[in-house]
Coordinates of C-alpha atoms and ligand atoms in Angstrom, one line a residue:
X1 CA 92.3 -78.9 34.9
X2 CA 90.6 -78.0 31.5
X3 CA 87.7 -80.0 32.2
X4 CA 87.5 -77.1 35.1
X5 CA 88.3 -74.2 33.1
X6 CA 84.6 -75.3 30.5
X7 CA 82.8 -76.0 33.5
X8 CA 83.8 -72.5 34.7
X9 CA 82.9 -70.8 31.7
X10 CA 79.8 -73.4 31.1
X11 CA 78.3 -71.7 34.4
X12 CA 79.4 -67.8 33.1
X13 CA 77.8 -68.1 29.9
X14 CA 74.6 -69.6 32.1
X15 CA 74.8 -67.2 34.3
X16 CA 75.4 -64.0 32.1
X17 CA 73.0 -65.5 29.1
X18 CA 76.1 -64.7 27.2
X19 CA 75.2 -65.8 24.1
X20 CA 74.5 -63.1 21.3
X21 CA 76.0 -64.1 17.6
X22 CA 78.9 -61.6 18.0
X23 CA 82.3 -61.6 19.7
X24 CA 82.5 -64.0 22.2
X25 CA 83.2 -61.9 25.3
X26 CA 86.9 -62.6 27.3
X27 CA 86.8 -63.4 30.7
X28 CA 90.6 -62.6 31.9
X29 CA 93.2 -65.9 32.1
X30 CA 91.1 -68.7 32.6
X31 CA 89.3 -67.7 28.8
X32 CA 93.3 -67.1 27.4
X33 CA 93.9 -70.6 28.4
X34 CA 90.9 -72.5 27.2
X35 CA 90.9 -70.5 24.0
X36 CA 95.3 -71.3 24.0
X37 CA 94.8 -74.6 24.6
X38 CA 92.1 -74.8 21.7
X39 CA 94.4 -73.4 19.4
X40 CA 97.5 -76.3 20.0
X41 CA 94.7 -78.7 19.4
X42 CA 93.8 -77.3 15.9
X43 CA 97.6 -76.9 14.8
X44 CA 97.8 -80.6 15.9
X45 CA 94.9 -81.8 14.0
X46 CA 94.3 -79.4 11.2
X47 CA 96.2 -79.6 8.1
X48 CA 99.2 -77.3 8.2
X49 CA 98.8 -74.0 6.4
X50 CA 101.9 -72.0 6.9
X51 CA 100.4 -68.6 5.7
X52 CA 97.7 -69.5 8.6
X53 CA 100.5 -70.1 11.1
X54 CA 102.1 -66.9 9.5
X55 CA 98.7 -65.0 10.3
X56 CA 98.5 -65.9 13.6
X57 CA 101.9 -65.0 14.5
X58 CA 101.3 -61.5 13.2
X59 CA 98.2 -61.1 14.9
X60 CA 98.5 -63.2 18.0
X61 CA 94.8 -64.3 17.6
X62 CA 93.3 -66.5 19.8
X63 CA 90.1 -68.4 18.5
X64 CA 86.8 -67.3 19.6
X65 CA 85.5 -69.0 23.4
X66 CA 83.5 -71.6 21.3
X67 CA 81.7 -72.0 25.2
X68 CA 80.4 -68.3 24.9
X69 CA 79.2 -69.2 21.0
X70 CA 76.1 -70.9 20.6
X71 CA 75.5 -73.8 18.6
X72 CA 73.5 -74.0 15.3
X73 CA 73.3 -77.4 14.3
X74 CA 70.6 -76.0 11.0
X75 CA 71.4 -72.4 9.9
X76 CA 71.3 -69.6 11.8
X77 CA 68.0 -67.2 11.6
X78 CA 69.1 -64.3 10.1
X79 CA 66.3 -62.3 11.9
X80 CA 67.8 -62.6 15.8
X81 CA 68.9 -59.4 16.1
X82 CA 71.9 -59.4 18.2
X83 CA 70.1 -58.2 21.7
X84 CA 67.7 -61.6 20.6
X85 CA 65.3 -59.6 19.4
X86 CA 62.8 -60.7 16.2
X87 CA 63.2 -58.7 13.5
X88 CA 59.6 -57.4 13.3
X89 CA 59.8 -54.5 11.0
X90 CA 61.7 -53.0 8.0
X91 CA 63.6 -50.6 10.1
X92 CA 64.6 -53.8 12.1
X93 CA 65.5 -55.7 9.1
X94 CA 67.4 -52.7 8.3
X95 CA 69.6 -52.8 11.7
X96 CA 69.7 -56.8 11.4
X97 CA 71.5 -56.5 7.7
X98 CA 74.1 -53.9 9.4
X99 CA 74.5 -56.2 12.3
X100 CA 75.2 -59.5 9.6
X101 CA 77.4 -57.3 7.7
X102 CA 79.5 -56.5 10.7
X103 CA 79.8 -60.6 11.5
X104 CA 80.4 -61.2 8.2
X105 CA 83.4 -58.3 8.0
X106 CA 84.8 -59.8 11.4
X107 CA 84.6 -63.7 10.7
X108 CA 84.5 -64.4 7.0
X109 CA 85.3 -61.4 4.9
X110 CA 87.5 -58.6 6.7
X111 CA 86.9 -55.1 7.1
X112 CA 86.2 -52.7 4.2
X113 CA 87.2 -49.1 4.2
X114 CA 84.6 -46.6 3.5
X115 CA 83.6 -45.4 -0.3
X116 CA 86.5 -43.0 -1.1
X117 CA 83.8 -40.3 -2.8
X118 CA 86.6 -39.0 -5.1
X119 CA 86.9 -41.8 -7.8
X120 CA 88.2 -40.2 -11.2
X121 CA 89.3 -40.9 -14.2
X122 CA 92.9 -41.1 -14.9
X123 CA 93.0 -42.5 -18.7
X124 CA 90.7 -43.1 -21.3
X125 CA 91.6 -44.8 -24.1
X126 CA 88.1 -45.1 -27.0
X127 CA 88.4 -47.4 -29.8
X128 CA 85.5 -48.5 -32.4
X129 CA 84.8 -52.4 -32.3
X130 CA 81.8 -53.2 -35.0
X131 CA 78.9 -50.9 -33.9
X132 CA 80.5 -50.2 -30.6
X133 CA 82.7 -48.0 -28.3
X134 CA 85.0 -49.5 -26.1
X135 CA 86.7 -46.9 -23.6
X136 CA 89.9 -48.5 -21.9
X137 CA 89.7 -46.2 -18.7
X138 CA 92.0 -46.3 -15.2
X139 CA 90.1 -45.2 -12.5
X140 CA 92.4 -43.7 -9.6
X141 CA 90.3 -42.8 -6.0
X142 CA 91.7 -43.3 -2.0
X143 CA 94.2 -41.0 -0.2
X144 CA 96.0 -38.9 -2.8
X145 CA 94.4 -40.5 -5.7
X146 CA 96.7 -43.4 -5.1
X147 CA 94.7 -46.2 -6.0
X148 CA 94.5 -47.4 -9.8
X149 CA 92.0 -50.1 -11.3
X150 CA 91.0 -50.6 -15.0
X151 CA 88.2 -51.5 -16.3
X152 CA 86.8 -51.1 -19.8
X153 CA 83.4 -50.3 -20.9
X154 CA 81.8 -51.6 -24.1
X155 CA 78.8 -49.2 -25.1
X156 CA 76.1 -50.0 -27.6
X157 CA 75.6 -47.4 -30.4
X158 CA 72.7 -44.8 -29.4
X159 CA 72.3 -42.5 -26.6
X160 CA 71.6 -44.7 -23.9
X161 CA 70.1 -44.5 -21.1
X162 CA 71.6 -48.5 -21.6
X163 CA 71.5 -51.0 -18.3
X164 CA 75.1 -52.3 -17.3
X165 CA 76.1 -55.6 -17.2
X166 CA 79.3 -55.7 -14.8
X167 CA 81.5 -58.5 -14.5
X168 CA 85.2 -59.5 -13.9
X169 CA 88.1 -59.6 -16.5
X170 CA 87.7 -63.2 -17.0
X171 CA 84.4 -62.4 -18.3
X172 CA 84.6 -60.6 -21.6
X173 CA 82.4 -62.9 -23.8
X174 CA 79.7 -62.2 -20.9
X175 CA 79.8 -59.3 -21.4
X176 CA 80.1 -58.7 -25.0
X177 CA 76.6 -61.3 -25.2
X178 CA 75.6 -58.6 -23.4
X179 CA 76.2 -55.9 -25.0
X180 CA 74.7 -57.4 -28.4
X181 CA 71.3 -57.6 -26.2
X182 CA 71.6 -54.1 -25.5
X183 CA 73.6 -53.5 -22.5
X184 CA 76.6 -51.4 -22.0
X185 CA 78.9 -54.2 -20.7
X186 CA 81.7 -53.5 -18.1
X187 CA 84.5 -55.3 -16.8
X188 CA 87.1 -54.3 -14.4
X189 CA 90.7 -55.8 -13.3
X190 CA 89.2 -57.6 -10.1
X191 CA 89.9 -61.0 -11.1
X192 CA 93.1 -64.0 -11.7
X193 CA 93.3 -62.7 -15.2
X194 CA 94.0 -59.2 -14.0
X195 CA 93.8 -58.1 -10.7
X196 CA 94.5 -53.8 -9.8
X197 CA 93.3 -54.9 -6.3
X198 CA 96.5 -56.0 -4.5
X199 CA 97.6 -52.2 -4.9
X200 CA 94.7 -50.9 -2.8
X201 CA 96.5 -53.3 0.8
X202 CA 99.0 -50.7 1.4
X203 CA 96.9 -47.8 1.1
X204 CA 94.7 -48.6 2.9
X205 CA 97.0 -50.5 5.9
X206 CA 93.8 -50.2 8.7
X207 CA 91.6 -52.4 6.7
X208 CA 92.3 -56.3 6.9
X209 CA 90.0 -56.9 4.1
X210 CA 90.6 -60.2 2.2
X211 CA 91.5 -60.6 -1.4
X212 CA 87.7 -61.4 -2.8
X213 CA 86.3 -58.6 -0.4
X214 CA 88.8 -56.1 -2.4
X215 CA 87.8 -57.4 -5.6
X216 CA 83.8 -57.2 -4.3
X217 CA 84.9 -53.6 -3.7
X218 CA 86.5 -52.2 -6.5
X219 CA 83.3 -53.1 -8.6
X220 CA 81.5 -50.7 -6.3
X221 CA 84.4 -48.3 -7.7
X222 CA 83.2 -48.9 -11.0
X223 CA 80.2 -48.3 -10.0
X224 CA 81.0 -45.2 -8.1
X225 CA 82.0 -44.4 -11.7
X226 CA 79.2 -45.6 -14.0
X227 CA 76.6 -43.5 -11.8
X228 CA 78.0 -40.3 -12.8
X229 CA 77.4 -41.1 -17.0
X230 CA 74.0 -40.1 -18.7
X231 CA 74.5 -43.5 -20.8
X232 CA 73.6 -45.4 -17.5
X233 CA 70.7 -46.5 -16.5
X234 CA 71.2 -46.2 -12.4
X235 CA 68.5 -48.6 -12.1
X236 CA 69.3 -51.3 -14.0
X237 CA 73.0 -52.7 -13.0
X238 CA 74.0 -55.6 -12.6
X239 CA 76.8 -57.9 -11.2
X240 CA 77.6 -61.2 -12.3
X241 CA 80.7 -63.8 -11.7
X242 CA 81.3 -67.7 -12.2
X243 CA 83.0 -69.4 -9.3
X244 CA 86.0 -67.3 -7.2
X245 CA 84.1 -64.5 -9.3
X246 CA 80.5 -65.8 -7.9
X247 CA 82.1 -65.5 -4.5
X248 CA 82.9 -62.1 -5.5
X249 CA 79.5 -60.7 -7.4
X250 CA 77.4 -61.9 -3.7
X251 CA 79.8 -60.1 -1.5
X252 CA 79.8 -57.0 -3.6
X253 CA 76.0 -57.3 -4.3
X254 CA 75.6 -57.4 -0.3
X255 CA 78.2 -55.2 0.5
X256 CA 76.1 -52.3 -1.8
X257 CA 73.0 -52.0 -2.4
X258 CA 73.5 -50.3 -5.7
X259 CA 73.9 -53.0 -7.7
X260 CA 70.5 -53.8 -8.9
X261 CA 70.9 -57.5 -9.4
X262 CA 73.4 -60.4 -9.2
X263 CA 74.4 -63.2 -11.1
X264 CA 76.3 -66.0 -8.9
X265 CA 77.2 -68.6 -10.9
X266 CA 78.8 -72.2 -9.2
X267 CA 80.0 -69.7 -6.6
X268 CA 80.1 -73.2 -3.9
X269 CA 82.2 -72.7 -0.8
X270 CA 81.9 -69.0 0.6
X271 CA 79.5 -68.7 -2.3
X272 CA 76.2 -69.9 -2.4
X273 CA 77.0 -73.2 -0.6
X274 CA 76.5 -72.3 2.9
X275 CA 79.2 -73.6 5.5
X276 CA 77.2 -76.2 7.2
X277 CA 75.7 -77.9 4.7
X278 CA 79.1 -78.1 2.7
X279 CA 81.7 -79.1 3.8
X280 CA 84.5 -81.9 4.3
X281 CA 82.1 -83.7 6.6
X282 CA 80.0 -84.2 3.2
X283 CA 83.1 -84.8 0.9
X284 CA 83.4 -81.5 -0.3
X285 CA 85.2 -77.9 0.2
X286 CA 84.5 -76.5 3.3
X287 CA 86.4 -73.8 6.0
X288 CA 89.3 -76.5 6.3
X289 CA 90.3 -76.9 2.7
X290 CA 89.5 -73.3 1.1
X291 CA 91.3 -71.6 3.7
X292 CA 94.2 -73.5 3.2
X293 CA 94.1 -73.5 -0.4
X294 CA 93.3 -70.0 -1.3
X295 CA 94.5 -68.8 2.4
X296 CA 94.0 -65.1 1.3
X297 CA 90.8 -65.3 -0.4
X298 CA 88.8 -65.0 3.3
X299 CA 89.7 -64.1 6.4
X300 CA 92.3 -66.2 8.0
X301 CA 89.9 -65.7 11.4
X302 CA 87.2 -68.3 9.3
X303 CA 89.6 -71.2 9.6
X304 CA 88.5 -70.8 13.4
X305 CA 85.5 -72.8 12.3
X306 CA 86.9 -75.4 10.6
X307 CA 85.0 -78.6 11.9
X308 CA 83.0 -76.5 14.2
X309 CA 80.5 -74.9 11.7
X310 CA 77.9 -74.9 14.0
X311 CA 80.0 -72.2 15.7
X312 CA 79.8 -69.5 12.6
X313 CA 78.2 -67.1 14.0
X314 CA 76.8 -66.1 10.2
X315 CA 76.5 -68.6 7.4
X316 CA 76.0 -67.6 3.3
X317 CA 71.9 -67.5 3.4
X318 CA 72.5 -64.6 5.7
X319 CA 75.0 -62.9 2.7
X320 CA 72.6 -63.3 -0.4
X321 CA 69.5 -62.4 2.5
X322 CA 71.8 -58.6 2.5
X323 CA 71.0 -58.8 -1.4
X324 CA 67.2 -59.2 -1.0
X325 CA 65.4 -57.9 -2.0
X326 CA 67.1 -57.2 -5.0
X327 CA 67.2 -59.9 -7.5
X328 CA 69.6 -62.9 -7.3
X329 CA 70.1 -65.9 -9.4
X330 CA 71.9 -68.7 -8.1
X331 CA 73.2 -71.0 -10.8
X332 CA 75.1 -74.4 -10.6
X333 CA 75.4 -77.4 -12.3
X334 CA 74.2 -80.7 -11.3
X335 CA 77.6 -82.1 -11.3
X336 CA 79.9 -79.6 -10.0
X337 CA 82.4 -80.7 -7.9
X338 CA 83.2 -78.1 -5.8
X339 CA 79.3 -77.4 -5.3
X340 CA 76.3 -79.4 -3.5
X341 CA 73.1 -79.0 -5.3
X342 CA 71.7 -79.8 -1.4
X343 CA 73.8 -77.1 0.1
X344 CA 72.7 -75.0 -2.4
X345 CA 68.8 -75.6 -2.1
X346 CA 68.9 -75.4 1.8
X347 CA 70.7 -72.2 1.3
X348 CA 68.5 -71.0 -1.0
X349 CA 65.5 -71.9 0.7
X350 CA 66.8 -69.9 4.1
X351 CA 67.8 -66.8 1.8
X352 CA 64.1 -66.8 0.0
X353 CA 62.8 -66.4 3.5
X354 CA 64.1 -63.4 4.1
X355 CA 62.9 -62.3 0.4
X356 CA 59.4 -63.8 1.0
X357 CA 59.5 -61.4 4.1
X358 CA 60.5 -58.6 2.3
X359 CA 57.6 -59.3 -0.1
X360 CA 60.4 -60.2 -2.8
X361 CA 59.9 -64.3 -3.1
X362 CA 60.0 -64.1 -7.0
X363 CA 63.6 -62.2 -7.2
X364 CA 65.7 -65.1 -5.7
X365 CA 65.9 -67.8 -8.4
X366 CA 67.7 -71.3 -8.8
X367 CA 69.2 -72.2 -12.4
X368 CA 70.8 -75.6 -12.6
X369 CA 72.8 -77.1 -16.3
X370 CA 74.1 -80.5 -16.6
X371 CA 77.3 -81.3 -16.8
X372 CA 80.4 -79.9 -14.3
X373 CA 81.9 -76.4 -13.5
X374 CA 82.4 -75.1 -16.6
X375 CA 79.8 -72.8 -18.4
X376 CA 78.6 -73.8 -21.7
X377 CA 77.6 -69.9 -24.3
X378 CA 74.0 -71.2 -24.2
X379 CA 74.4 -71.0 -19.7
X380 CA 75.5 -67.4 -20.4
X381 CA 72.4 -66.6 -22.5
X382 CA 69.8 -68.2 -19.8
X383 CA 71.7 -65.9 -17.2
X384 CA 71.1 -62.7 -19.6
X385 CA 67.1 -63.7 -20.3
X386 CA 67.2 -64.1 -16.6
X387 CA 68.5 -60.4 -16.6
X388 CA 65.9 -59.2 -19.3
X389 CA 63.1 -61.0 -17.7
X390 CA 64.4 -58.9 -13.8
X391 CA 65.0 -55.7 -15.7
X392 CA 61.4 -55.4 -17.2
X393 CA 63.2 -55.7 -20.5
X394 CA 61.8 -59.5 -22.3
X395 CA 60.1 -62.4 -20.5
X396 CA 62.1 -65.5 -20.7
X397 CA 63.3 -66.9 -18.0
X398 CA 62.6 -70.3 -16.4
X399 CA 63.7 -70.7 -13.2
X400 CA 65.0 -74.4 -11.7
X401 CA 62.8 -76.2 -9.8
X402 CA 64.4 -77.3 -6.3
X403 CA 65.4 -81.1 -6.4
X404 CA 65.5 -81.6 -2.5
X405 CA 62.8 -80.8 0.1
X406 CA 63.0 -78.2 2.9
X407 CA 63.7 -79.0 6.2
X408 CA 60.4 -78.4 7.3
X409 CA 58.7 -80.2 4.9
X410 CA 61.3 -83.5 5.5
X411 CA 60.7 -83.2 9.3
X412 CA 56.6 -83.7 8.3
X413 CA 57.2 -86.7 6.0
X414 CA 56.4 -90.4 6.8
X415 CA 59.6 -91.3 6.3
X416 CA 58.9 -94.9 6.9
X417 CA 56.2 -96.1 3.7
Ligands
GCU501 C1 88.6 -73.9 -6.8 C2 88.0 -73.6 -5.5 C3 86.5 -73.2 -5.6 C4 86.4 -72.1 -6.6 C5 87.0 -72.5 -8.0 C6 87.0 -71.5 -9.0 O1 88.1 -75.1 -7.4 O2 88.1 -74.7 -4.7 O3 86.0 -72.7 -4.4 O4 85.0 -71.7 -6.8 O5 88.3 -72.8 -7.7 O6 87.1 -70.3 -8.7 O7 87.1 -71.9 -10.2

């Protein structure tokens, strides 16, 4: 009877061409039962992840008709449009990046509510540290000023105008090497060590944003912030974050296209290790095993595609590809183990198209270290001459070369000598 039910559907989506990268379009009862009857299979194969089961109770979610989803195997082009369209022009690519942030909101990151336009300042607390001034300020924004979130700014002496370097609480020594290059250097309570963001779910109860998304978007609350001070230099800010934070500093840096530049560093699965090219299939953290281990980090809707990958109707080329064409450096070590240096590369091969397109090939870069996850102070100060070499500011950065060859290239090989 199943068998029926896919054949039924096999001739709709033939039929109706119904296969644009968005929702997959319901076709009454026998749809609910395919996609029903998909679902016991993945709670009888999947690994059991009770806030999963949780979510789906809640909801009552079905998974997508994978029938009505087409299949890429490689990644998807980020410049099919959804009507299946070429992106052709800039005011294309401009509708394309709207359209990729919409699939990315629905099937990876959850929705975000609009900027709040009233962020203020609460609290500010100045203190002098050595030559600087370090304000400990709580923002408050959202209906009724409910919201809080802290963040401290660290300000070189002088009148500025100073470019920011933003990061997460985890991150002070970041940013205090950066503000003894000359950078005012900001950090905010979006991260493990101290995160405001869980506070923002019940104010804003329409919005099933996921916990990295809020982090990704209170920095654009600091930013909201930092744009209204003399001291800043509105061109020049950047975002940077290792790991869960790397995750973080490419959502917000696609999410808004203030931030100036982004620093992504061993960011891996839902980072800058794209979906199909890491996953358990290749030994490592894929949809299966980070939605079930961090089950609120994305949205539960993602663990969908666990095992069907080429499913996704978006994959993270197409998130650092809403960065372009401002710059992006993409750091991991050569050892990492929840990272693929090959997931990376093919990643950031698809991304520098997009950035090639835009005329912007040079911003994208690679940076690879030895050793495993951890950062060493010497990674830290290649990721600010990185900075100084985007910002106009010094010329020393050396960008990785890529280790593994692009599809394209592979394809045209004599593989047999
Ligand atoms: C875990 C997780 C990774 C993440 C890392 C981190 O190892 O599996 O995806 O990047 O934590 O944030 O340190």
């Amino acid at each position: 009877m199943k068998n029926w039910i896919r054949l039924g559907l096999v001739f709709f989506t033939l039929l109706t061409g119904a296969s644009a990268r968005c929702l997959a379009t319901p076709v009454g009862a026998q749809d609910t039962a395919l996609r029903k009857a998909e679902l016991d299979e993945m709670l009888r194969i999947f690994p059991r992840s009770l806030a999963w089961e949780q979510w789906l109770k809640s909801s009552g979610e079905l998974p997508p008709n994978f029938e009505l989803l087409p299949s890429y195997p490689y990644l998807p082009n980020p410049f099919r449009l959804d009507d299946g369209q070429e992106v052709r022009s800039r005011a294309q690519w401009i509708q394309r990046r709207q359209e990729l942030l919409q699939l990315f909101q629905h099937y990876t990151l959850g929705s975000v509510p609009p900027p709040p336009g009233n962020v203020r300042v609460a609290d500010i607390k100045t203190r002098h540290e050595a030559d600087a001034t370090v304000q400990a300020i709580t923002l408050e924004f959202g209906p009724e000023h409910k919201a809080k979130l802290a963040m401290e700014l660290i300000l070189p002496p002088g009148p500025g105008p100073f470019p920011v370097f933003m990061t997460q609480d985890t991150h002070y020594r970041w940013a205090m090497a950066a503000v003894s290059r000359g950078y005012i250097g900001c950090v905010y309570a979006g991260a493990d060590s101290r995160d405001d963001t869980g506070g923002f779910v019940p104010i804003w109860p329409d919005y099933d944003w996921s916990k990295l998304t809020r982090r990704a978007w209170a920095a654009s609350r600091c930013l909201d912030y930092l744009c209204t001070l003399p001291i800043v230099d509105r061109a020049r800010i950047a975002l940077a974050g290792h790991s869960r934070n790397g995750k973080v500093a490419l959502i917000a840096g696609a999410l808004d296209e203030r931030f100036s530049a982004i620093i992504s560093s061993s960011s891996g699965a839902g980072g800058a290790c794209s979906f199909r090219f890491f996953s358990e299939a290749q030994f490592g953290e894929g949809i299966e095993m980070i939605t079930r281990v961090f089950p609120d980090w994305f949205h539960p809707r993602l663990r969908f595609f666990a095992g069907r990958e080429r499913k996704l109707p978006i994959d993270q080329h197409e998130l650092i590809a809403c960065i372009a064409p401002r710059p992006c450096l993409i750091s991991t070590a050569l050892n990492d183990p929840v990272e693929s240096v090959w997931a990376i590369e093919q990643t950031f091969y698809a991304a520098r198209r997009v950035y090639s397109w835009l005329g912007a090939e040079d911003a994208i870069n690679l940076r690879y270290r030895p050793g495993g996850h951890e950062t060493r102070a010497e990674d830290i100060e290649a990721y600010l001459d990185w900075l100084d070499t985007k910002f106009g500011r010094r010329n020393l950065f050396r960008a990785s070369s890529p280790i593994y060859p692009t599809y394209a290239d592979w394809l045209q090989a004599d593989l047999w000598q």
